[in-house]
Short mmCIF file of C-alpha atoms and ligand atoms in Angstrom, two decimals:
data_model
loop_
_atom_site.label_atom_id
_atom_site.label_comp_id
_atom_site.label_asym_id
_atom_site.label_seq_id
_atom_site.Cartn_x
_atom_site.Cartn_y
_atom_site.Cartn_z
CA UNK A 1 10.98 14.59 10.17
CA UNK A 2 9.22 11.71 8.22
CA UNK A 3 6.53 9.12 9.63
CA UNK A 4 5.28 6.13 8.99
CA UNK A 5 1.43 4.78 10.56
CA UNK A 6 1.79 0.92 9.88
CA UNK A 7 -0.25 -2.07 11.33
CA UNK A 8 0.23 -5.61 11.34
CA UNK A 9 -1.60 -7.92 8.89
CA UNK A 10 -3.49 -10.40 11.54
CA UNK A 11 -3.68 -11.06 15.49
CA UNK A 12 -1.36 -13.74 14.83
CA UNK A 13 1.03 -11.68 13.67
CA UNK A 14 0.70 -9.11 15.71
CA UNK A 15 1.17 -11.49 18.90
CA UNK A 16 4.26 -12.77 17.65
CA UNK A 17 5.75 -9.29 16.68
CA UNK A 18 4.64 -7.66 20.03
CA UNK A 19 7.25 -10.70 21.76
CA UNK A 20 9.69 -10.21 19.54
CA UNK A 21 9.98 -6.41 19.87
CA UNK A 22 9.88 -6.83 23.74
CA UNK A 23 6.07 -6.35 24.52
CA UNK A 24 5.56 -9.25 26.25
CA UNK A 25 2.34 -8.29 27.80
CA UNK A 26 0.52 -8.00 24.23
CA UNK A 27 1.77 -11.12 23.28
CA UNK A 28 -1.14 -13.30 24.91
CA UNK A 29 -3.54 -11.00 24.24
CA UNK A 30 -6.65 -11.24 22.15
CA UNK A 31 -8.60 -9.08 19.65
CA UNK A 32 -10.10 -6.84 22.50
CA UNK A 33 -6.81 -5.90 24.09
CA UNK A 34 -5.99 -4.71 20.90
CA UNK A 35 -9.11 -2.77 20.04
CA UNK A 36 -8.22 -0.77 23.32
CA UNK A 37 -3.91 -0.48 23.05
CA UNK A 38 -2.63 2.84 22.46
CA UNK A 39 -0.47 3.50 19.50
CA UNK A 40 3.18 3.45 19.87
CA UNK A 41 6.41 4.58 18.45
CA UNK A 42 8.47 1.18 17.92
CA UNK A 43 11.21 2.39 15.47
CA UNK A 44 13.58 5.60 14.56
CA UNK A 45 14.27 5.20 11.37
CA UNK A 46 17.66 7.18 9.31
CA UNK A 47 17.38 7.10 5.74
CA UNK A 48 20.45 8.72 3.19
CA UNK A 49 19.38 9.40 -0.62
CA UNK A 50 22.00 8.92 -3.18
CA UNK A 51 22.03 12.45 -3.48
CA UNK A 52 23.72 12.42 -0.01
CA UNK A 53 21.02 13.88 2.06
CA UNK A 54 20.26 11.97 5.46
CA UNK A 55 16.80 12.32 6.72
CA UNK A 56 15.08 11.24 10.38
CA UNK A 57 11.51 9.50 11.03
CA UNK A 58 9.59 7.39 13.06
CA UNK A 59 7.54 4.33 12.40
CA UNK A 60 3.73 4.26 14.64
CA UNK A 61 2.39 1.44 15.38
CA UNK A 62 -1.53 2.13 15.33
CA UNK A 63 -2.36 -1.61 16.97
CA UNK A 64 -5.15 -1.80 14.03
CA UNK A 65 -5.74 -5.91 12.62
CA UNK A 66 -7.90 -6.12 9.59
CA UNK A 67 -9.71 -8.54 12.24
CA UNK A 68 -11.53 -5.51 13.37
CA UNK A 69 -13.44 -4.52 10.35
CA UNK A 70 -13.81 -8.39 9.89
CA UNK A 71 -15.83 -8.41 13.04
CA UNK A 72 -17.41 -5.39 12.49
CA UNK A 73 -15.30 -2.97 15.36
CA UNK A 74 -15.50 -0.24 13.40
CA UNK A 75 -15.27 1.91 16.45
CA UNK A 76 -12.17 0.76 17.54
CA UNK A 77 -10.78 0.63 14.02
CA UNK A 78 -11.43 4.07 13.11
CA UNK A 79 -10.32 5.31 16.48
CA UNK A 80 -6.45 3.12 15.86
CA UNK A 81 -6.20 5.46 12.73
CA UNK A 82 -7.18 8.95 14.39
CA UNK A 83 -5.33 8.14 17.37
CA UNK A 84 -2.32 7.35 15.77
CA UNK A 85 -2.62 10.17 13.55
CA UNK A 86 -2.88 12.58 16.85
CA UNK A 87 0.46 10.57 18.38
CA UNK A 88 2.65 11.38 14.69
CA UNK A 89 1.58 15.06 15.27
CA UNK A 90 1.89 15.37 19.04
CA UNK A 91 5.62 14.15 18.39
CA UNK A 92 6.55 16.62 15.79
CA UNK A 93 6.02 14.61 12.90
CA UNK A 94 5.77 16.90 9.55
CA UNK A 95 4.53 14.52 6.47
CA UNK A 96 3.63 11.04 7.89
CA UNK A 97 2.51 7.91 5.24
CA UNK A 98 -0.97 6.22 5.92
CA UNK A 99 0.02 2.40 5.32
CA UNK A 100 -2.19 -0.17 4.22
CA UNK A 101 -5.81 -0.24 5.37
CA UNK A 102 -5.08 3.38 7.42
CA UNK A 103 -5.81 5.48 4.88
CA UNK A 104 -9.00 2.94 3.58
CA UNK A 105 -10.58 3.25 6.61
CA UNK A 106 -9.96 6.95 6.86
CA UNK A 107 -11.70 7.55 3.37
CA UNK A 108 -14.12 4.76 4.16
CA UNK A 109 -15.74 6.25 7.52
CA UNK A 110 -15.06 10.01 6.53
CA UNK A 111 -12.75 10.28 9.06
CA UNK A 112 -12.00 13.96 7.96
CA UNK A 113 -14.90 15.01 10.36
CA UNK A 114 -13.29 13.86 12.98
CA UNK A 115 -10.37 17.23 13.86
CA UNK A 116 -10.11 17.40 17.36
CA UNK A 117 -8.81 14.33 19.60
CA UNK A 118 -8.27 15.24 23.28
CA UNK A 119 -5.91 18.35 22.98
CA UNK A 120 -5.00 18.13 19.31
CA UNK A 121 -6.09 19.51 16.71
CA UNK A 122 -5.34 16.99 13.50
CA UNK A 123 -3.25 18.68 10.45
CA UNK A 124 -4.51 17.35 7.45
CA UNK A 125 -1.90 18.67 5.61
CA UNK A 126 0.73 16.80 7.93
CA UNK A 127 -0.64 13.32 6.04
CA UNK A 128 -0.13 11.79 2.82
CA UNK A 129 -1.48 8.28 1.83
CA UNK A 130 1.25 7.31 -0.32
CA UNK A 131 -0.87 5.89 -2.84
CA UNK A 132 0.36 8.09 -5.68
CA UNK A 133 3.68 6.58 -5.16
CA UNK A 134 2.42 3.01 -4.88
CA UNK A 135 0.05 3.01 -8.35
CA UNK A 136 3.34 4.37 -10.13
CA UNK A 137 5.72 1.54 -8.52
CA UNK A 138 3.35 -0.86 -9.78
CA UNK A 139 2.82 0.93 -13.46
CA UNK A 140 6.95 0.00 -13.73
CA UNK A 141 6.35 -3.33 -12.42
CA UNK A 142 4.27 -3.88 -14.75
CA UNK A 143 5.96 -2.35 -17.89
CA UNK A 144 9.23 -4.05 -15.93
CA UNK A 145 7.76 -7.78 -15.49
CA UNK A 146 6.29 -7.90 -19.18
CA UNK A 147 9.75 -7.54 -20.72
CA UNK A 148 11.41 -9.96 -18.62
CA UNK A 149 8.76 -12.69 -18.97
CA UNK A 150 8.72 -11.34 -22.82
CA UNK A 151 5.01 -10.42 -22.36
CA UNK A 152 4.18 -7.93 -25.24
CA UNK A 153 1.58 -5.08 -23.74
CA UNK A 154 0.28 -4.03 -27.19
CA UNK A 155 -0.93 -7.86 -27.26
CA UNK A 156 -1.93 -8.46 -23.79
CA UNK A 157 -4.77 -8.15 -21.31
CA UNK A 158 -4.32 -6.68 -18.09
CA UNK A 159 -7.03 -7.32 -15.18
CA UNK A 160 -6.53 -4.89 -12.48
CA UNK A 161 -8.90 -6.45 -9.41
CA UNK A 162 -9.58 -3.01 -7.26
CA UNK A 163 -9.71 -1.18 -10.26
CA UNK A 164 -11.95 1.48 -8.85
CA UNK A 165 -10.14 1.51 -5.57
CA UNK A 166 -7.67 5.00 -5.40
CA UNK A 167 -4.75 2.32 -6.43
CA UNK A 168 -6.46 0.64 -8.94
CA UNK A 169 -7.79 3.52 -10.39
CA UNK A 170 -4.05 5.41 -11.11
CA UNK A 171 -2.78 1.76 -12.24
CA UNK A 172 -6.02 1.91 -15.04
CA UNK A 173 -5.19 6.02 -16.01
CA UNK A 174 -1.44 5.11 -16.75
CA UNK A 175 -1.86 1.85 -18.10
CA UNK A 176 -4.45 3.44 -20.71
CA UNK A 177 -2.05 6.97 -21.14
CA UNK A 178 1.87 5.55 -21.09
CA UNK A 179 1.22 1.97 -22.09
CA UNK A 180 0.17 0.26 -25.21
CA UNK A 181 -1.97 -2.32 -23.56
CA UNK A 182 -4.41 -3.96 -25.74
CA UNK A 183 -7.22 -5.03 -23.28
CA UNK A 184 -8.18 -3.66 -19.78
CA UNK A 185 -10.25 -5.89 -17.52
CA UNK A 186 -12.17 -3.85 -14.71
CA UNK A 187 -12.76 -5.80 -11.73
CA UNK A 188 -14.43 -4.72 -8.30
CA UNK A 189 -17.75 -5.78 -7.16
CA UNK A 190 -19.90 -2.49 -7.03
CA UNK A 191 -20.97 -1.80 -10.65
CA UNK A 192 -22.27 2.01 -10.65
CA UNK A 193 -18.20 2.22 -9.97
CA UNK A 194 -17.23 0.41 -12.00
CA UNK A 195 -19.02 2.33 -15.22
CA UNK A 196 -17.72 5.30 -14.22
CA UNK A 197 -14.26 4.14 -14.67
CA UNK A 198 -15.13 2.83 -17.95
CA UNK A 199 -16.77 5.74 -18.99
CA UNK A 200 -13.52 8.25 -17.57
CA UNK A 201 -11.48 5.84 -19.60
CA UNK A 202 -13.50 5.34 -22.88
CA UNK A 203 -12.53 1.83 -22.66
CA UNK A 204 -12.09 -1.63 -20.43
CA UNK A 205 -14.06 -4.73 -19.95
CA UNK A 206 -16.02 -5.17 -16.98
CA UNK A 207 -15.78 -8.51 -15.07
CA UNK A 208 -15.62 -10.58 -12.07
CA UNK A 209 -12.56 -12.34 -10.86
CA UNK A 210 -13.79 -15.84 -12.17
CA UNK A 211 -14.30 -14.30 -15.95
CA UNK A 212 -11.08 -12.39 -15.68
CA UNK A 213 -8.40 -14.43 -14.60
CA UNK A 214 -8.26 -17.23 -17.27
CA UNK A 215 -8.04 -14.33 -20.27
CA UNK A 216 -5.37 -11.90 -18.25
CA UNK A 217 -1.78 -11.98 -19.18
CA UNK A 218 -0.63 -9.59 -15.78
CA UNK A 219 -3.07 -9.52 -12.89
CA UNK A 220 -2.96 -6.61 -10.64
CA UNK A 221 -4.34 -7.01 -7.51
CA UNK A 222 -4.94 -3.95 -5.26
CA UNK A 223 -8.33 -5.12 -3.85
CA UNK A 224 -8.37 -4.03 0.10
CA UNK A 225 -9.76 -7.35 1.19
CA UNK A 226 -8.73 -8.12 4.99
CA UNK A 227 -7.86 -11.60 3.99
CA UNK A 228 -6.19 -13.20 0.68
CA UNK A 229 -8.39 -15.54 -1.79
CA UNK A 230 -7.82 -18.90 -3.10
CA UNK A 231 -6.67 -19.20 -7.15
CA UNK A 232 -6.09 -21.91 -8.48
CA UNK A 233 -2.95 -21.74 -11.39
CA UNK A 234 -4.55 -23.99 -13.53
CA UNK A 235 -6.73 -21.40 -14.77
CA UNK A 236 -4.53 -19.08 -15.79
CA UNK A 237 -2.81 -18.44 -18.57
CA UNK A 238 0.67 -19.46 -18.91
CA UNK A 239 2.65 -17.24 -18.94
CA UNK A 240 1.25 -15.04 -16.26
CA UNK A 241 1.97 -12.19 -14.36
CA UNK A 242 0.78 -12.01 -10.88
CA UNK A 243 1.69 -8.36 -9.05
CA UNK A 244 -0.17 -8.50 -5.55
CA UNK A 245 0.03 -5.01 -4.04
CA UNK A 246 -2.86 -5.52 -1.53
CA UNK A 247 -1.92 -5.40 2.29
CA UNK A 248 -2.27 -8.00 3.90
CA UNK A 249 -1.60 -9.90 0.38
CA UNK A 250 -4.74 -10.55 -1.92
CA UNK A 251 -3.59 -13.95 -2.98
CA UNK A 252 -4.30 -16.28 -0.04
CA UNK A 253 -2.07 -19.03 -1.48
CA UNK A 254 1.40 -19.21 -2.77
CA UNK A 255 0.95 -20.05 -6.10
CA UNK A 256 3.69 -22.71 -7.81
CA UNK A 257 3.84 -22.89 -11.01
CA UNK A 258 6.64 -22.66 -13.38
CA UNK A 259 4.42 -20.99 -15.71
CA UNK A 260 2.43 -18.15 -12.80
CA UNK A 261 5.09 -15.67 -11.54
CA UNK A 262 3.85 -13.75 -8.30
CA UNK A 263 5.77 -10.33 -7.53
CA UNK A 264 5.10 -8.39 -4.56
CA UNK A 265 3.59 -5.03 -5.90
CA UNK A 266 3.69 -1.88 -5.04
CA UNK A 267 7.38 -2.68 -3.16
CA UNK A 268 10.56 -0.40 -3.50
CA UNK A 269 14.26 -1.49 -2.72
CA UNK A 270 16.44 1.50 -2.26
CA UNK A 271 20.47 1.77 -3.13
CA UNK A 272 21.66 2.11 0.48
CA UNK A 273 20.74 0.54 3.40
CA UNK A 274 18.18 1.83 5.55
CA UNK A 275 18.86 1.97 9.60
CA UNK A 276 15.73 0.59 11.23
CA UNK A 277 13.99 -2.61 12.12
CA UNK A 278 10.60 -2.47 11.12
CA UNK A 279 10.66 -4.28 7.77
CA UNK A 280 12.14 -7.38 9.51
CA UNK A 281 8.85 -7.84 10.64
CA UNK A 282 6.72 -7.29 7.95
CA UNK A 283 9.02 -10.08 6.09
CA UNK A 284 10.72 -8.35 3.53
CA UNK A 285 13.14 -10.36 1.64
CA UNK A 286 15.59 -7.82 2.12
CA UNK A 287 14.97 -5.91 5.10
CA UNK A 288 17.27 -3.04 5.43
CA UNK A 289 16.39 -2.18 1.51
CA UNK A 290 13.09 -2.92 0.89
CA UNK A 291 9.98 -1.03 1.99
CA UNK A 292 6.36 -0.46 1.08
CA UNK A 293 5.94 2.36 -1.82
CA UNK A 294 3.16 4.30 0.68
CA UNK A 295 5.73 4.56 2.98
CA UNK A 296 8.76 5.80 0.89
CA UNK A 297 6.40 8.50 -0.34
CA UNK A 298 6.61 10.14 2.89
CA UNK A 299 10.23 9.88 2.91
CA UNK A 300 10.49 11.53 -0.81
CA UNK A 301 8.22 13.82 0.76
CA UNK A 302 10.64 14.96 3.43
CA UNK A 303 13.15 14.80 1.13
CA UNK A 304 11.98 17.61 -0.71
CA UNK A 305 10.71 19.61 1.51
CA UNK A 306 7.51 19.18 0.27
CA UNK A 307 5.24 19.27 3.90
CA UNK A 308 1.98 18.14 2.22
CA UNK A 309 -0.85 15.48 1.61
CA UNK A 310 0.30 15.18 -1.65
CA UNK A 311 -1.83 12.18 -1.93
CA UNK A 312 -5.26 12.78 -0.60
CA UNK A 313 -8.71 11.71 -0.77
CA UNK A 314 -10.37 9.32 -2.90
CA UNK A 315 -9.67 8.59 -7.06
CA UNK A 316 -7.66 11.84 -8.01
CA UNK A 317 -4.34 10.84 -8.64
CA UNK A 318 -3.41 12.01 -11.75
CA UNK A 319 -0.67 10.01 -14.65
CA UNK A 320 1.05 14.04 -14.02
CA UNK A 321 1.42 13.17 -10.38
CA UNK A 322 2.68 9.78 -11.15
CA UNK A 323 5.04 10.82 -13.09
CA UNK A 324 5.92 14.18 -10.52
CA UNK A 325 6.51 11.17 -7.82
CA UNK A 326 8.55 8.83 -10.14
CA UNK A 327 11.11 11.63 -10.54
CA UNK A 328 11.58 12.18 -7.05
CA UNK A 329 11.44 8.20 -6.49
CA UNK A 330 14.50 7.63 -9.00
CA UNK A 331 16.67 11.40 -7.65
CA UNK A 332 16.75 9.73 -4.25
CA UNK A 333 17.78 6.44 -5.62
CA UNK A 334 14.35 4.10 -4.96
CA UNK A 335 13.50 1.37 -7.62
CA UNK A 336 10.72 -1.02 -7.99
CA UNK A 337 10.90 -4.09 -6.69
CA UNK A 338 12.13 -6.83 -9.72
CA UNK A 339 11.08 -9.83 -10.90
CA UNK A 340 13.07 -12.60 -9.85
CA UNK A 341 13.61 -14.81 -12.97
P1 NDP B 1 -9.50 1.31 -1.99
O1 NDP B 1 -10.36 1.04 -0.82
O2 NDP B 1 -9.45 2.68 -2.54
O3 NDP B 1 -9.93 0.33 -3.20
C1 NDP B 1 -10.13 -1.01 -3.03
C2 NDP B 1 -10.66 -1.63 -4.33
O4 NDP B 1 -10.84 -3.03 -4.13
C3 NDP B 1 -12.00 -1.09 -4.79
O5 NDP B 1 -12.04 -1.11 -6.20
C4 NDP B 1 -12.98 -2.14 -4.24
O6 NDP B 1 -14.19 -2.08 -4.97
C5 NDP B 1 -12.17 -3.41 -4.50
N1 NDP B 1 -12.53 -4.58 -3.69
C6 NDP B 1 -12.61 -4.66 -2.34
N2 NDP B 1 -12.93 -5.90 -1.95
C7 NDP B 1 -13.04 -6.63 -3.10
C8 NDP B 1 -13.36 -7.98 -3.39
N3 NDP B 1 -13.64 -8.84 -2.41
N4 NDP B 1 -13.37 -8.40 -4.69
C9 NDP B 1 -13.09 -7.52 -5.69
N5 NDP B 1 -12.78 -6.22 -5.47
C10 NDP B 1 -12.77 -5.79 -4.21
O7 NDP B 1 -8.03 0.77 -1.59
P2 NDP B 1 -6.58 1.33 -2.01
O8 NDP B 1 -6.55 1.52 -3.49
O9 NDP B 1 -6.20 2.46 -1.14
O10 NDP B 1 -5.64 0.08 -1.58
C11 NDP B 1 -5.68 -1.16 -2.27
C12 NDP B 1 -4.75 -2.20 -1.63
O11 NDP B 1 -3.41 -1.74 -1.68
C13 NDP B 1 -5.03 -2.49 -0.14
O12 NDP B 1 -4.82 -3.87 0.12
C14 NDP B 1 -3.96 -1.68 0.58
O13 NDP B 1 -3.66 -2.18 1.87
C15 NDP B 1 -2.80 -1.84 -0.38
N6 NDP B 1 -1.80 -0.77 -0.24
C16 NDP B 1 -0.47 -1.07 -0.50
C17 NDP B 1 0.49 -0.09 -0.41
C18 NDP B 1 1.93 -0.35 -0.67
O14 NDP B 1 2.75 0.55 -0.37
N7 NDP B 1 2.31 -1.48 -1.23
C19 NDP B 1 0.12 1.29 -0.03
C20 NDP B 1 -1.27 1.50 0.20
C21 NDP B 1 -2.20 0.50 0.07
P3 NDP B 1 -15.58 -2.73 -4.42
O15 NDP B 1 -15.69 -2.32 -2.98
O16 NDP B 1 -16.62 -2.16 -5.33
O17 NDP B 1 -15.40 -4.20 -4.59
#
């Protein structure tokens, strides 16, 4: 069996899911009832590859909101993850995905220290951040969305903002390895990481987001901030790719321009429809076929038998592993999300 640890992308949110899944008592509720709710199993989930194989999982709530590293409850944020963690292994869970800022924080606050909570002793092996999965979904989006818009990579520049994130770095190692792309902008905002990307990849500019953007062709943003920034489309270039992967979305505004095109990164749609509810929630455009990338690694995961973190830790995914992942990702019939144009 498959899991999935997800969270909700604000208290807002996460008030008006909890009444529309039938928790009416966490609907009124502020940040500190959430900082003390226990997680919960809201969804069984049946997936069917076009192989034919049918697998079975479960979706966790952890009750984390990026408002809790915003107001500095780190306490209660790191304890959502481990607890949640403990609840996918107490149920018999064998290779469960570490959405969105789960497997940040657990990287962030060393969380590996942590291997005993009340009667259980956490599995490391049991977890898997999905991340591989999600830097290669984005790779094809952006090999994908260049061709469509007529974008040619051997001409272009390509800012990845996160770049020395565990995303951001894969997206930089394939882009550099498979691709032909003429210019790499590095952008984070601590620079001792930032040179040691440049140095690993003999190459890319290092910038901020205000230098980058007006000379970037595709922007890939896979910066964990808790809440989106402000751009505005004038300075960009035009044409321009926009692929946000972050979670909750990087770009605080919807961009409209004819000119700017905004994908949702690091998104799969599968062939067959998938029997749950979950993505309803999270607003995908087409729920019963479109999930997060982290969280159909864990499926291809199950899929294969293959009971292991085979994403772990911080800034080792290999363009190998990628392209291990990708295989799997296309046997079981996944595809990136397209551009809509
Ligand atoms: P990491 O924590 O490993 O990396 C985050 C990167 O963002 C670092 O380079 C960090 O560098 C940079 N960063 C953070 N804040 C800012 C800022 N304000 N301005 C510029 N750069 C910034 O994160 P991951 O690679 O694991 O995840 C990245 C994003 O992808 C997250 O939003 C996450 O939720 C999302 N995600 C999406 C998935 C999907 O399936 N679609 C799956 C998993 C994650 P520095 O701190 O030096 O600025």
């Amino acid at each position: 069996m498959f899991g999935l640890i997800g969270h909700l992308t604000s208290l807002q949110h996460a008030q008006s899911v909890a009444r529309e899944l039938g928790y009416p008592e966490y609907a009124d509720q502020g940040l500190d009832f959430w900082c003390m709710a226990p997680p919960q199993i809201v969804d069984d989930i049946t997936v069917t590859s076009i192989t034919g194989q049918t697998i079975y999982g479960k979706y966790v709530e952890s009750c984390f909101l990026p408002e809790m590293l915003a107001s500095q409850r780190i306490k209660a944020a790191t304890r959502k993850i481990v607890n949640a963690m403990a609840h996918a292994q107490k149920n018999g869970i064998n290779i469960t995905a570490l959405g969105g800022f789960s497997s940040i924080i657990f990287e962030n606050f060393n969380l590996q220290r942590i291997t005993r909570i009340r009667n259980i002793q956490l599995d490391l092996q049991r977890f898997t951040t999905g991340n591989t999965h999600t830097a290669y979904i984005i790779c094809r989006q952006v090999e994908q969305g260049a061709q469509k818009l007529g974008i040619d990579l051997n001409k272009a520049t390509v800012a990845v903002c996160g770049a020395t994130g565990d995303i951001g770095s894969a997206v930089c190692r394939w882009l550099d390895a498979r691709t032909d792309t003429a210019e790499l902008l590095l952008v984070a905002r601590h620079q001792g990481r930032l040179e040691t990307l440049q140095s690993e990849l003999g190459r890319g500019k290092i910038m901020s987001i205000e230098e980058a953007l007006p000379q970037a062709d595709i922007v890939v943003w896979v910066a964990s901030m808790p809440k989106g920034i402000e751009i505005d489309a004038e300075n960009l270039k035009h044409p321009c790719l926009m692929i946000d992967g972050g979670y909750p979305k990087n770009l605080g505004t919807k961009i409209q321009h004819p000119d700017v095109h905004i994908l949702n990164g690091g998104i799969v749609e599968h062939s067959l429809d998938i029997d749950w509810k979950i993505m309803h929630i999270v607003n995908m455009n087409i729920p019963n076929r479109q999930l997060f990338a982290c969280f159909a690694e864990s499926m291809l995961l199950e899929f294969e038998q293959l009971h292991t973190n085979f994403s772990w830790g911080r800034n080792e995914i290999t363009v190998a592993k990628m392209e291990k992942i990708g295989e799997i990702s296309l046997k079981h019939g996944f595809k990136p999300l397209a551009l809509a144009v």
